[in-house]
Amino acid sequence: TFLEYVNMRLVSILREDKDFSGVSTGTGMSGNANGDDEAGERTVRTNTTGNVNYVQVTFTLGSKYTVNSNPNADKYESGLIPLDSVRVGRGTFLDASTSMEHVCQEYELAEDANDDTQMVGLAVGRVAKGVFDDGVEQDCGPQAAMCTSPSSIPDSFVSFNIPLGSQVFDGQASNDLSNNIFVDFVVNALDPTASGTPNNGDDPRQMKTTLTASIPIVAGGINIFCDGYTAKTDLKDVADAAIVVGTAAGAAELTRLRIIEGVASTDLAAVNSTQIDTDSIESALMTLVLRGSESYFASGAAQTGGYSLELDDLITLHMMEDGDAGSVVDGVASNSKEAAVLALLKEAADDNSEANGLDTDGYKLNGAFRFAIARADGVAKLEPTPELLAVCPFNPPRPAPGNSELETCITRRDVRSRTYPARTGSDFPTAMEIFNSEVMDDESGKTVNTWVLADEEAALSAQVVAATSDPCPGTSNGDYSKASFADS
């Protein structure tokens, strides 16, 4: 057959139980001494009543195959998976006694008629289409599309979901695999490389087969889709960053600051350099402001109230030359350090895969940075590549006698695994994290100012609030709790 890696999975979507009335927390968090109140903590519970079920079938096709779609036929008769061909059933054996039902045909007819009252699913679990869809599409649900035959398969991977109804698996799980879900449907593909004249001994242009499979109903674990959604979220979609250059002693001096917006990106694409300057005499001080989306962290469907942004690693490059940002001619970079670094940043990522699988050394983000993976700890740490350190070393060596030329580019690690290291011989770290509570505290404020300005009497509260009030509104009222400073 031209199908490969066929896989099936049974999915039961439970309802979230949001009713905590009468639940004894034992703490009286809402003021009730008996503790019989609404739970004061964010807790996720599920209710098995009204669960909805579907079966997911996945497979791959050979890279030369495409969707066979007849423009003169409808989705029930044509497409990669003609919906009229989809049948499912439940039983011990697939034999004459097993009732195989055309659930996709029924589901799509209700979809086309926009009729949410139409009953869908197997006879043993029929439920109104609107009720079924609400279960699949509830907050943090898988949002899976039912009975959707793909119109194209650019990656040769096919995922097809078939609705089964409600509570189809209840009381059916068994260790002896005596209860099963059976599926069969037609896969209808084209081979564009074939001539289509099998009578002449050529490969057929149209390829068609019936996929028949079964999967036993067994007890499985519970996956909280909210957590999965949070883990898979791309940071650039829910957070952004700004850099504030310099400091301000009050609101009147805010206009002297250089504020660079939108510096966060996971595209890892090289950009032309931008000279950073400001009229502030403390222009070497940079404030990195990380801002999470309120709709995601506070009030979004992901319910991520327990999550926050953390700065794990920060590596900065310090260039002390007038480089040419674009100087690459015929693939040869100019002699400037800046051009050499930009060339490294433009290199493609590499997952360090090899013939035997994935190398555990880490993931190369580009030619300049990589992730070193500590699998035992379950974390990835940002590291410069040897190629970057050859251009911009961590600790430049002292020039040889008689050579007055100094290193014009250095690499500096400002944050490492949420710690703030100090360079050898320095009493203060090159970066630090400041919380609102520390900013407003007199003693902590003096400590911070000693590092920032060597002036214990400076009005730190005014500086921090003023310097971050424009890119980070709400700092003074506690909406944002911390900022990171780096002394360049």
CSV table of C-alpha atoms in Angstrom, one decimal:
chain,number,residue,atom,x,y,z
A,1,THR,CA,0.0,0.0,0.0
A,2,PHE,CA,1.1,3.6,-0.4
A,3,LEU,CA,0.1,4.4,3.2
A,4,GLU,CA,2.7,4.5,5.9
A,5,TYR,CA,2.8,4.9,9.7
A,6,VAL,CA,-0.9,4.5,10.3
A,7,ASN,CA,-1.8,5.4,13.9
A,8,MET,CA,-5.1,5.7,15.8
A,9,ARG,CA,-6.0,7.4,19.1
A,10,LEU,CA,-9.2,7.5,21.0
A,11,VAL,CA,-10.0,10.9,22.6
A,12,SER,CA,-12.5,11.6,25.3
A,13,ILE,CA,-12.9,15.3,26.2
A,14,LEU,CA,-14.2,15.8,29.7
A,15,ARG,CA,-16.1,18.8,30.9
A,16,GLU,CA,-14.3,21.2,33.2
A,17,ASP,CA,-16.0,21.2,36.6
A,18,LYS,CA,-16.1,24.9,37.7
A,19,ASP,CA,-18.6,24.5,40.5
A,20,PHE,CA,-16.7,24.4,43.8
A,21,SER,CA,-19.7,25.3,46.0
A,22,GLY,CA,-19.9,23.1,49.0
A,23,VAL,CA,-16.3,21.9,48.6
A,24,SER,CA,-14.5,22.1,51.9
A,25,THR,CA,-11.1,23.6,51.4
A,26,GLY,CA,-10.4,23.5,55.1
A,27,THR,CA,-9.0,27.1,55.0
A,28,GLY,CA,-12.0,29.3,54.9
A,29,MET,CA,-10.3,31.3,52.1
A,30,SER,CA,-13.4,33.3,51.4
A,31,GLY,CA,-13.9,34.2,55.1
A,32,ASN,CA,-16.0,31.2,56.0
A,33,ALA,CA,-14.4,29.7,59.1
A,34,ASN,CA,-15.8,26.3,58.3
A,35,GLY,CA,-14.0,26.3,55.0
A,36,ASP,CA,-17.2,25.4,53.1
A,37,ASP,CA,-16.8,28.0,50.3
A,38,GLU,CA,-15.6,28.5,46.8
A,39,ALA,CA,-12.0,27.3,46.5
A,40,GLY,CA,-9.6,30.2,46.7
A,41,GLU,CA,-7.0,28.6,44.6
A,42,ARG,CA,-6.9,28.0,40.9
A,43,THR,CA,-7.8,24.3,40.6
A,44,VAL,CA,-8.7,22.3,37.5
A,45,ARG,CA,-11.2,19.5,38.0
A,46,THR,CA,-13.1,17.4,35.4
A,47,ASN,CA,-16.6,16.1,35.2
A,48,THR,CA,-17.1,12.8,33.3
A,49,THR,CA,-20.8,13.5,32.7
A,50,GLY,CA,-21.4,14.6,29.2
A,51,ASN,CA,-18.0,13.8,27.9
A,52,VAL,CA,-17.6,13.8,24.1
A,53,ASN,CA,-15.5,11.3,22.1
A,54,TYR,CA,-13.8,11.0,18.8
A,55,VAL,CA,-11.2,8.9,17.1
A,56,GLN,CA,-8.1,10.4,15.4
A,57,VAL,CA,-6.5,8.5,12.5
A,58,THR,CA,-3.1,9.7,11.3
A,59,PHE,CA,-0.9,8.4,8.5
A,60,THR,CA,1.6,9.5,5.9
A,61,LEU,CA,1.7,9.1,2.2
A,62,GLY,CA,4.7,8.7,-0.1
A,63,SER,CA,6.2,12.1,-1.0
A,64,LYS,CA,5.1,11.7,-4.7
A,65,TYR,CA,1.4,11.4,-3.9
A,66,THR,CA,-1.1,14.3,-3.9
A,67,VAL,CA,-4.8,14.7,-3.2
A,68,ASN,CA,-7.2,13.3,-5.8
A,69,SER,CA,-9.9,15.9,-6.0
A,70,ASN,CA,-12.6,15.9,-8.7
A,71,PRO,CA,-13.9,19.5,-9.2
A,72,ASN,CA,-17.2,18.1,-10.5
A,73,ALA,CA,-17.8,15.9,-7.4
A,74,ASP,CA,-18.7,17.0,-3.9
A,75,LYS,CA,-16.8,16.2,-0.7
A,76,TYR,CA,-18.9,13.1,-0.1
A,77,GLU,CA,-17.6,11.4,-3.2
A,78,SER,CA,-14.2,13.0,-3.9
A,79,GLY,CA,-11.2,14.3,-2.1
A,80,LEU,CA,-8.4,12.4,-0.3
A,81,ILE,CA,-10.9,10.8,2.0
A,82,PRO,CA,-14.4,10.8,0.5
A,83,LEU,CA,-16.8,11.3,3.4
A,84,ASP,CA,-19.3,8.8,2.1
A,85,SER,CA,-16.7,6.1,2.7
A,86,VAL,CA,-16.0,6.8,6.3
A,87,ARG,CA,-17.6,4.2,8.7
A,88,VAL,CA,-17.0,3.5,12.4
A,89,GLY,CA,-18.4,0.9,14.8
A,90,ARG,CA,-17.9,-0.5,18.3
A,91,GLY,CA,-17.7,-4.1,19.3
A,92,THR,CA,-15.6,-7.1,20.1
A,93,PHE,CA,-14.9,-8.3,16.6
A,94,LEU,CA,-15.4,-6.8,13.2
A,95,ASP,CA,-17.8,-9.2,11.7
A,96,ALA,CA,-21.4,-9.2,10.3
A,97,SER,CA,-22.8,-8.4,13.7
A,98,THR,CA,-20.8,-5.1,14.0
A,99,SER,CA,-22.9,-2.1,13.0
A,100,MET,CA,-20.6,0.2,10.9
A,101,GLU,CA,-22.2,3.7,10.7
A,102,HIS,CA,-21.6,6.6,8.3
A,103,VAL,CA,-21.0,9.2,11.0
A,104,CYS,CA,-19.1,11.7,8.8
A,105,GLN,CA,-21.8,11.8,6.2
A,106,GLU,CA,-24.3,12.6,9.0
A,107,TYR,CA,-22.1,15.1,10.7
A,108,GLU,CA,-21.3,17.1,7.5
A,109,LEU,CA,-24.9,17.2,6.4
A,110,ALA,CA,-25.8,18.8,9.7
A,111,GLU,CA,-22.8,21.2,9.2
A,112,ASP,CA,-23.9,22.1,5.7
A,113,ALA,CA,-27.5,22.8,7.0
A,114,ASN,CA,-26.1,24.7,10.0
A,115,ASP,CA,-28.3,22.5,12.2
A,116,ASP,CA,-26.8,22.1,15.7
A,117,THR,CA,-29.8,20.1,16.8
A,118,GLN,CA,-29.1,17.2,14.4
A,119,MET,CA,-28.0,14.1,16.3
A,120,VAL,CA,-24.5,12.8,15.4
A,121,GLY,CA,-22.2,10.0,16.4
A,122,LEU,CA,-22.6,6.3,16.9
A,123,ALA,CA,-26.1,4.9,17.8
A,124,VAL,CA,-24.7,4.1,21.3
A,125,GLY,CA,-23.7,7.7,21.9
A,126,ARG,CA,-25.8,10.0,19.8
A,127,VAL,CA,-25.8,13.6,20.8
A,128,ALA,CA,-26.8,16.9,19.3
A,129,LYS,CA,-24.1,18.3,17.0
A,130,GLY,CA,-24.1,21.6,18.9
A,131,VAL,CA,-23.5,19.8,22.2
A,132,PHE,CA,-20.7,17.7,20.6
A,133,ASP,CA,-19.0,20.8,19.1
A,134,ASP,CA,-19.2,22.7,22.4
A,135,GLY,CA,-17.4,19.9,24.1
A,136,VAL,CA,-14.6,19.9,21.5
A,137,GLU,CA,-14.3,23.7,21.3
A,138,GLN,CA,-14.6,24.5,25.1
A,139,ASP,CA,-11.8,26.6,26.6
A,140,CYS,CA,-8.5,24.6,26.5
A,141,GLY,CA,-10.2,21.9,24.4
A,142,PRO,CA,-8.3,20.5,21.5
A,143,GLN,CA,-10.2,22.5,18.9
A,144,ALA,CA,-10.1,19.6,16.6
A,145,ALA,CA,-11.9,19.8,13.2
A,146,MET,CA,-14.2,16.8,12.5
A,147,CYS,CA,-14.5,15.0,9.2
A,148,THR,CA,-12.2,17.4,7.3
A,149,SER,CA,-10.5,15.8,4.4
A,150,PRO,CA,-7.3,17.8,3.6
A,151,SER,CA,-7.2,19.7,0.4
A,152,SER,CA,-3.4,19.5,0.2
A,153,ILE,CA,-0.7,17.5,2.0
A,154,PRO,CA,2.6,19.5,1.6
A,155,ASP,CA,4.3,17.5,4.4
A,156,SER,CA,2.7,14.2,3.4
A,157,PHE,CA,1.1,13.9,6.8
A,158,VAL,CA,-2.7,13.4,7.2
A,159,SER,CA,-4.7,13.7,10.4
A,160,PHE,CA,-8.4,12.9,10.2
A,161,ASN,CA,-10.9,13.1,13.1
A,162,ILE,CA,-14.1,11.1,13.3
A,163,PRO,CA,-16.9,12.0,15.8
A,164,LEU,CA,-18.2,9.2,17.9
A,165,GLY,CA,-20.7,11.0,20.1
A,166,SER,CA,-21.0,11.2,23.8
A,167,GLN,CA,-20.0,8.8,26.6
A,168,VAL,CA,-19.2,6.1,24.0
A,169,PHE,CA,-16.3,4.8,26.1
A,170,ASP,CA,-18.1,4.8,29.5
A,171,GLY,CA,-17.8,1.4,31.1
A,172,GLN,CA,-16.1,-0.1,28.0
A,173,ALA,CA,-12.4,0.0,29.1
A,174,SER,CA,-11.0,-3.5,29.7
A,175,ASN,CA,-7.6,-5.1,30.1
A,176,ASP,CA,-8.5,-8.1,27.9
A,177,LEU,CA,-9.0,-5.7,24.9
A,178,SER,CA,-12.5,-7.1,24.4
A,179,ASN,CA,-14.1,-3.8,23.4
A,180,ASN,CA,-12.8,-2.0,20.3
A,181,ILE,CA,-13.5,0.9,17.9
A,182,PHE,CA,-13.4,-0.1,14.2
A,183,VAL,CA,-12.7,2.4,11.4
A,184,ASP,CA,-12.6,2.0,7.7
A,185,PHE,CA,-12.5,4.6,4.9
A,186,VAL,CA,-11.2,5.1,1.4
A,187,VAL,CA,-7.9,6.9,0.7
A,188,ASN,CA,-8.0,8.4,-2.8
A,189,ALA,CA,-4.6,9.8,-4.1
A,190,LEU,CA,-2.9,10.7,-7.3
A,191,ASP,CA,0.6,9.9,-8.5
A,192,PRO,CA,1.5,12.9,-10.7
A,193,THR,CA,4.7,11.1,-11.9
A,194,ALA,CA,2.8,8.2,-13.5
A,195,SER,CA,1.5,8.2,-17.0
A,196,GLY,CA,-1.8,6.7,-16.1
A,197,THR,CA,-1.8,3.9,-18.7
A,198,PRO,CA,-1.5,0.6,-16.6
A,199,ASN,CA,-2.4,-1.5,-19.7
A,200,ASN,CA,1.0,-0.5,-21.1
A,201,GLY,CA,2.7,-1.6,-17.9
A,202,ASP,CA,2.9,1.9,-16.4
A,203,ASP,CA,2.2,2.8,-12.8
A,204,PRO,CA,-1.4,3.8,-12.3
A,205,ARG,CA,-2.0,7.6,-11.9
A,206,GLN,CA,-4.8,7.1,-9.5
A,207,MET,CA,-4.1,5.2,-6.2
A,208,LYS,CA,-7.0,4.1,-4.1
A,209,THR,CA,-7.2,1.8,-1.0
A,210,THR,CA,-9.4,1.1,1.9
A,211,LEU,CA,-7.9,1.7,5.3
A,212,THR,CA,-9.4,-0.7,7.9
A,213,ALA,CA,-8.1,-0.5,11.5
A,214,SER,CA,-9.2,-1.1,15.1
A,215,ILE,CA,-8.1,0.2,18.5
A,216,PRO,CA,-9.1,-1.3,21.9
A,217,ILE,CA,-10.8,0.9,24.5
A,218,VAL,CA,-8.5,1.0,27.5
A,219,ALA,CA,-8.1,3.4,30.4
A,220,GLY,CA,-5.7,6.2,29.7
A,221,GLY,CA,-4.3,9.3,31.4
A,222,ILE,CA,-5.8,12.8,31.5
A,223,ASN,CA,-4.1,15.6,29.6
A,224,ILE,CA,-4.9,19.2,30.6
A,225,PHE,CA,-5.0,20.9,27.2
A,226,CYS,CA,-4.5,24.3,28.9
A,227,ASP,CA,-1.0,23.2,30.1
A,228,GLY,CA,-0.2,21.8,26.7
A,229,TYR,CA,-1.4,25.0,25.1
A,230,THR,CA,0.8,27.0,27.4
A,231,ALA,CA,3.9,24.8,26.8
A,232,LYS,CA,3.5,25.1,23.0
A,233,THR,CA,3.0,28.9,22.9
A,234,ASP,CA,5.5,30.9,21.0
A,235,LEU,CA,6.8,33.6,23.3
A,236,LYS,CA,6.7,36.3,20.6
A,237,ASP,CA,2.9,35.8,20.3
A,238,VAL,CA,2.3,36.6,24.0
A,239,ALA,CA,5.1,38.9,25.0
A,240,ASP,CA,7.2,41.7,23.7
A,241,ALA,CA,10.2,43.6,24.9
A,242,ALA,CA,11.6,47.1,24.9
A,243,ILE,CA,15.0,48.6,25.8
A,244,VAL,CA,15.2,51.9,27.6
A,245,VAL,CA,18.7,53.6,27.2
A,246,GLY,CA,19.8,55.9,29.9
A,247,THR,CA,18.0,57.1,33.0
A,248,ALA,CA,15.6,60.0,34.0
A,249,ALA,CA,15.3,61.8,37.3
A,250,GLY,CA,11.7,62.7,36.6
A,251,ALA,CA,9.0,62.9,34.0
A,252,ALA,CA,10.5,66.0,32.5
A,253,GLU,CA,13.6,64.1,31.4
A,254,LEU,CA,11.7,61.2,29.7
A,255,THR,CA,12.1,62.8,26.3
A,256,ARG,CA,15.9,62.5,26.6
A,257,LEU,CA,15.6,58.7,26.7
A,258,ARG,CA,15.9,56.4,23.8
A,259,ILE,CA,13.2,53.8,23.9
A,260,ILE,CA,13.4,50.9,21.4
A,261,GLU,CA,10.2,49.0,21.0
A,262,GLY,CA,9.6,45.5,19.6
A,263,VAL,CA,13.0,44.0,20.2
A,264,ALA,CA,11.7,40.5,21.0
A,265,SER,CA,11.6,38.0,18.2
A,266,THR,CA,12.0,34.2,17.9
A,267,ASP,CA,12.6,34.5,14.1
A,268,LEU,CA,16.4,34.6,14.9
A,269,ALA,CA,16.9,36.7,11.7
A,270,ALA,CA,19.9,39.0,11.4
A,271,VAL,CA,19.0,42.7,11.2
A,272,ASN,CA,21.1,45.7,10.3
A,273,SER,CA,22.6,47.3,13.4
A,274,THR,CA,21.3,50.4,14.9
A,275,GLN,CA,23.4,52.9,16.8
A,276,ILE,CA,22.1,53.5,20.3
A,277,ASP,CA,22.6,56.8,21.9
A,278,THR,CA,20.8,59.2,24.2
A,279,ASP,CA,21.3,62.7,25.7
A,280,SER,CA,21.3,61.2,29.2
A,281,ILE,CA,24.7,61.2,30.8
A,282,GLU,CA,24.1,57.7,32.1
A,283,SER,CA,23.6,56.4,28.5
A,284,ALA,CA,25.5,53.2,29.2
A,285,LEU,CA,22.6,52.0,31.4
A,286,MET,CA,20.1,49.9,29.5
A,287,THR,CA,16.7,48.7,31.0
A,288,LEU,CA,15.2,45.6,29.5
A,289,VAL,CA,11.4,45.6,29.9
A,290,LEU,CA,9.7,42.3,29.2
A,291,ARG,CA,5.9,42.7,28.9
A,292,GLY,CA,3.5,39.8,28.8
A,293,SER,CA,0.1,40.1,27.1
A,294,GLU,CA,-2.6,40.7,29.6
A,295,SER,CA,-5.1,38.8,27.5
A,296,TYR,CA,-2.9,35.7,27.7
A,297,PHE,CA,-1.4,35.8,31.3
A,298,ALA,CA,-4.3,37.3,33.1
A,299,SER,CA,-7.6,36.8,31.4
A,300,GLY,CA,-7.0,34.5,28.4
A,301,ALA,CA,-8.6,31.2,27.7
A,302,ALA,CA,-5.3,29.5,28.6
A,303,GLN,CA,-5.9,30.5,32.3
A,304,THR,CA,-2.2,31.1,32.8
A,305,GLY,CA,-2.5,33.0,36.0
A,306,GLY,CA,0.2,30.8,37.6
A,307,TYR,CA,2.8,31.7,34.9
A,308,SER,CA,5.1,34.6,34.6
A,309,LEU,CA,7.9,35.8,32.3
A,310,GLU,CA,11.4,35.0,33.6
A,311,LEU,CA,14.8,36.1,32.1
A,312,ASP,CA,16.8,32.9,32.1
A,313,ASP,CA,19.9,33.9,30.0
A,314,LEU,CA,21.2,37.1,28.5
A,315,ILE,CA,24.3,37.4,26.4
A,316,THR,CA,25.4,40.8,25.0
A,317,LEU,CA,27.9,41.7,22.4
A,318,HIS,CA,29.8,44.9,22.8
A,319,MET,CA,31.4,46.5,19.7
A,320,MET,CA,33.7,49.4,19.8
A,321,GLU,CA,34.2,50.1,16.1
A,322,ASP,CA,32.4,51.8,13.2
A,323,GLY,CA,31.4,48.7,11.2
A,324,ASP,CA,29.7,48.4,7.9
A,325,ALA,CA,26.4,46.7,8.4
A,326,GLY,CA,26.0,45.5,4.9
A,327,SER,CA,29.5,44.7,3.6
A,328,VAL,CA,29.2,41.2,2.1
A,329,VAL,CA,30.4,41.0,-1.5
A,330,ASP,CA,30.4,37.8,-3.5
A,331,GLY,CA,29.8,35.9,-0.2
A,332,VAL,CA,32.9,37.3,1.4
A,333,ALA,CA,32.4,39.3,4.6
A,334,SER,CA,34.3,42.6,5.2
A,335,ASN,CA,37.0,42.8,7.8
A,336,SER,CA,34.7,44.5,10.3
A,337,LYS,CA,33.7,42.6,13.4
A,338,GLU,CA,30.1,43.7,12.9
A,339,ALA,CA,29.9,42.1,9.4
A,340,ALA,CA,31.4,38.9,10.8
A,341,VAL,CA,28.8,38.7,13.6
A,342,LEU,CA,25.9,39.5,11.1
A,343,ALA,CA,27.2,36.7,8.9
A,344,LEU,CA,27.0,34.3,11.8
A,345,LEU,CA,23.5,35.4,12.7
A,346,LYS,CA,22.3,34.8,9.2
A,347,GLU,CA,23.3,31.1,9.3
A,348,ALA,CA,20.5,28.6,9.3
A,349,ALA,CA,19.5,26.8,12.5
A,350,ASP,CA,20.7,23.2,13.0
A,351,ASP,CA,19.0,20.6,15.2
A,352,ASN,CA,22.3,18.6,15.4
A,353,SER,CA,20.6,15.6,13.8
A,354,GLU,CA,22.8,12.8,12.5
A,355,ALA,CA,22.4,9.5,10.8
A,356,ASN,CA,21.5,7.7,14.0
A,357,GLY,CA,19.1,10.3,15.2
A,358,LEU,CA,19.3,13.5,17.3
A,359,ASP,CA,22.6,14.5,18.8
A,360,THR,CA,22.2,15.5,22.5
A,361,ASP,CA,24.8,18.3,22.4
A,362,GLY,CA,22.1,20.9,21.9
A,363,TYR,CA,20.4,23.0,19.2
A,364,LYS,CA,22.2,25.5,17.1
A,365,LEU,CA,20.0,28.6,16.8
A,366,ASN,CA,22.3,30.2,14.1
A,367,GLY,CA,26.0,30.6,13.7
A,368,ALA,CA,26.3,32.7,16.8
A,369,PHE,CA,24.2,31.1,19.5
A,370,ARG,CA,23.1,27.6,20.5
A,371,PHE,CA,21.1,25.9,23.2
A,372,ALA,CA,23.0,23.5,25.4
A,373,ILE,CA,20.5,21.0,26.6
A,374,ALA,CA,20.8,19.6,30.2
A,375,ARG,CA,18.4,16.7,29.8
A,376,ALA,CA,18.8,15.6,33.5
A,377,ASP,CA,17.6,19.0,34.6
A,378,GLY,CA,15.1,19.4,31.8
A,379,VAL,CA,16.4,22.8,30.8
A,380,ALA,CA,18.2,24.4,27.8
A,381,LYS,CA,20.9,27.0,28.4
A,382,LEU,CA,21.9,29.7,26.0
A,383,GLU,CA,25.5,29.5,24.9
A,384,PRO,CA,27.7,31.4,22.3
A,385,THR,CA,29.1,29.2,19.6
A,386,PRO,CA,32.9,28.8,19.2
A,387,GLU,CA,32.6,30.7,15.9
A,388,LEU,CA,31.2,33.7,17.8
A,389,LEU,CA,33.8,33.6,20.5
A,390,ALA,CA,36.5,33.6,17.8
A,391,VAL,CA,35.2,37.0,16.7
A,392,CYS,CA,34.1,38.4,20.0
A,393,PRO,CA,35.9,36.6,22.9
A,394,PHE,CA,34.6,36.5,26.5
A,395,ASN,CA,37.9,37.7,28.0
A,396,PRO,CA,40.2,39.3,25.4
A,397,PRO,CA,43.9,38.5,26.0
A,398,ARG,CA,46.3,41.4,26.7
A,399,PRO,CA,47.9,42.7,23.6
A,400,ALA,CA,51.4,41.5,22.9
A,401,PRO,CA,54.3,43.9,23.7
A,402,GLY,CA,54.6,46.5,21.1
A,403,ASN,CA,51.1,46.0,19.8
A,404,SER,CA,48.7,48.8,20.8
A,405,GLU,CA,45.7,47.3,19.0
A,406,LEU,CA,42.9,46.3,21.5
A,407,GLU,CA,40.0,43.9,21.0
A,408,THR,CA,37.1,45.8,19.5
A,409,CYS,CA,34.4,43.3,20.2
A,410,ILE,CA,33.7,41.3,23.4
A,411,THR,CA,31.0,38.8,24.5
A,412,ARG,CA,29.5,39.2,27.9
A,413,ARG,CA,27.2,37.0,29.9
A,414,ASP,CA,24.9,39.2,31.9
A,415,VAL,CA,22.4,36.6,33.1
A,416,ARG,CA,23.1,32.9,33.5
A,417,SER,CA,20.3,30.6,34.6
A,418,ARG,CA,18.5,33.4,36.3
A,419,THR,CA,21.6,34.5,38.2
A,420,TYR,CA,23.6,37.7,37.7
A,421,PRO,CA,27.4,37.0,37.6
A,422,ALA,CA,30.0,39.6,38.2
A,423,ARG,CA,33.1,39.8,36.1
A,424,THR,CA,36.4,38.9,37.7
A,425,GLY,CA,37.7,41.8,39.8
A,426,SER,CA,34.3,43.6,39.9
A,427,ASP,CA,32.3,44.2,43.1
A,428,PHE,CA,29.0,44.4,41.2
A,429,PRO,CA,27.3,42.3,38.6
A,430,THR,CA,27.0,43.5,35.0
A,431,ALA,CA,23.2,43.2,35.3
A,432,MET,CA,20.6,42.9,38.0
A,433,GLU,CA,16.9,42.3,38.5
A,434,ILE,CA,14.9,44.8,40.5
A,435,PHE,CA,11.5,44.2,41.9
A,436,ASN,CA,8.9,46.9,42.6
A,437,SER,CA,9.2,46.2,46.3
A,438,GLU,CA,12.9,46.8,46.2
A,439,VAL,CA,12.5,50.0,44.2
A,440,MET,CA,10.2,51.5,46.7
A,441,ASP,CA,12.3,50.4,49.7
A,442,ASP,CA,14.8,53.0,50.9
A,443,GLU,CA,17.6,50.5,51.9
A,444,SER,CA,17.2,48.4,48.7
A,445,GLY,CA,17.1,51.6,46.7
A,446,LYS,CA,20.4,52.8,48.1
A,447,THR,CA,22.0,49.4,47.2
A,448,VAL,CA,20.7,49.6,43.7
A,449,ASN,CA,21.9,53.2,43.2
A,450,THR,CA,25.3,52.3,44.5
A,451,TRP,CA,25.6,49.9,41.6
A,452,VAL,CA,24.0,52.1,39.1
A,453,LEU,CA,25.3,55.6,39.9
A,454,ALA,CA,27.6,55.1,42.9
A,455,ASP,CA,25.3,57.5,44.7
A,456,GLU,CA,23.3,56.2,47.6
A,457,GLU,CA,21.2,59.4,47.9
A,458,ALA,CA,19.9,59.3,44.3
A,459,ALA,CA,16.2,59.1,44.0
A,460,LEU,CA,15.9,55.6,42.6
A,461,SER,CA,12.2,55.3,42.8
A,462,ALA,CA,11.7,58.3,40.5
A,463,GLN,CA,14.3,57.0,38.1
A,464,VAL,CA,12.9,53.5,37.7
A,465,VAL,CA,9.3,54.5,37.5
A,466,ALA,CA,10.0,57.4,35.2
A,467,ALA,CA,12.4,55.4,33.0
A,468,THR,CA,9.9,52.6,32.5
A,469,SER,CA,6.6,54.4,32.6
A,470,ASP,CA,6.3,55.0,28.9
A,471,PRO,CA,7.2,51.5,27.6
A,472,CYS,CA,5.8,49.8,30.7
A,473,PRO,CA,2.7,51.6,31.9
A,474,GLY,CA,1.5,50.5,35.3
A,475,THR,CA,4.9,50.0,36.9
A,476,SER,CA,4.1,52.3,39.8
A,477,ASN,CA,0.8,50.5,40.6
A,478,GLY,CA,2.3,47.0,40.7
A,479,ASP,CA,1.0,45.7,37.3
A,480,TYR,CA,4.6,45.0,36.4
A,481,SER,CA,6.8,43.7,39.2
A,482,LYS,CA,10.4,43.8,38.0
A,483,ALA,CA,12.9,45.1,35.5
A,484,SER,CA,16.4,44.0,34.4
A,485,PHE,CA,19.3,46.5,34.1
A,486,ALA,CA,22.4,46.0,32.1
A,487,ASP,CA,25.4,48.3,32.3
A,488,SER,CA,27.1,48.5,28.9
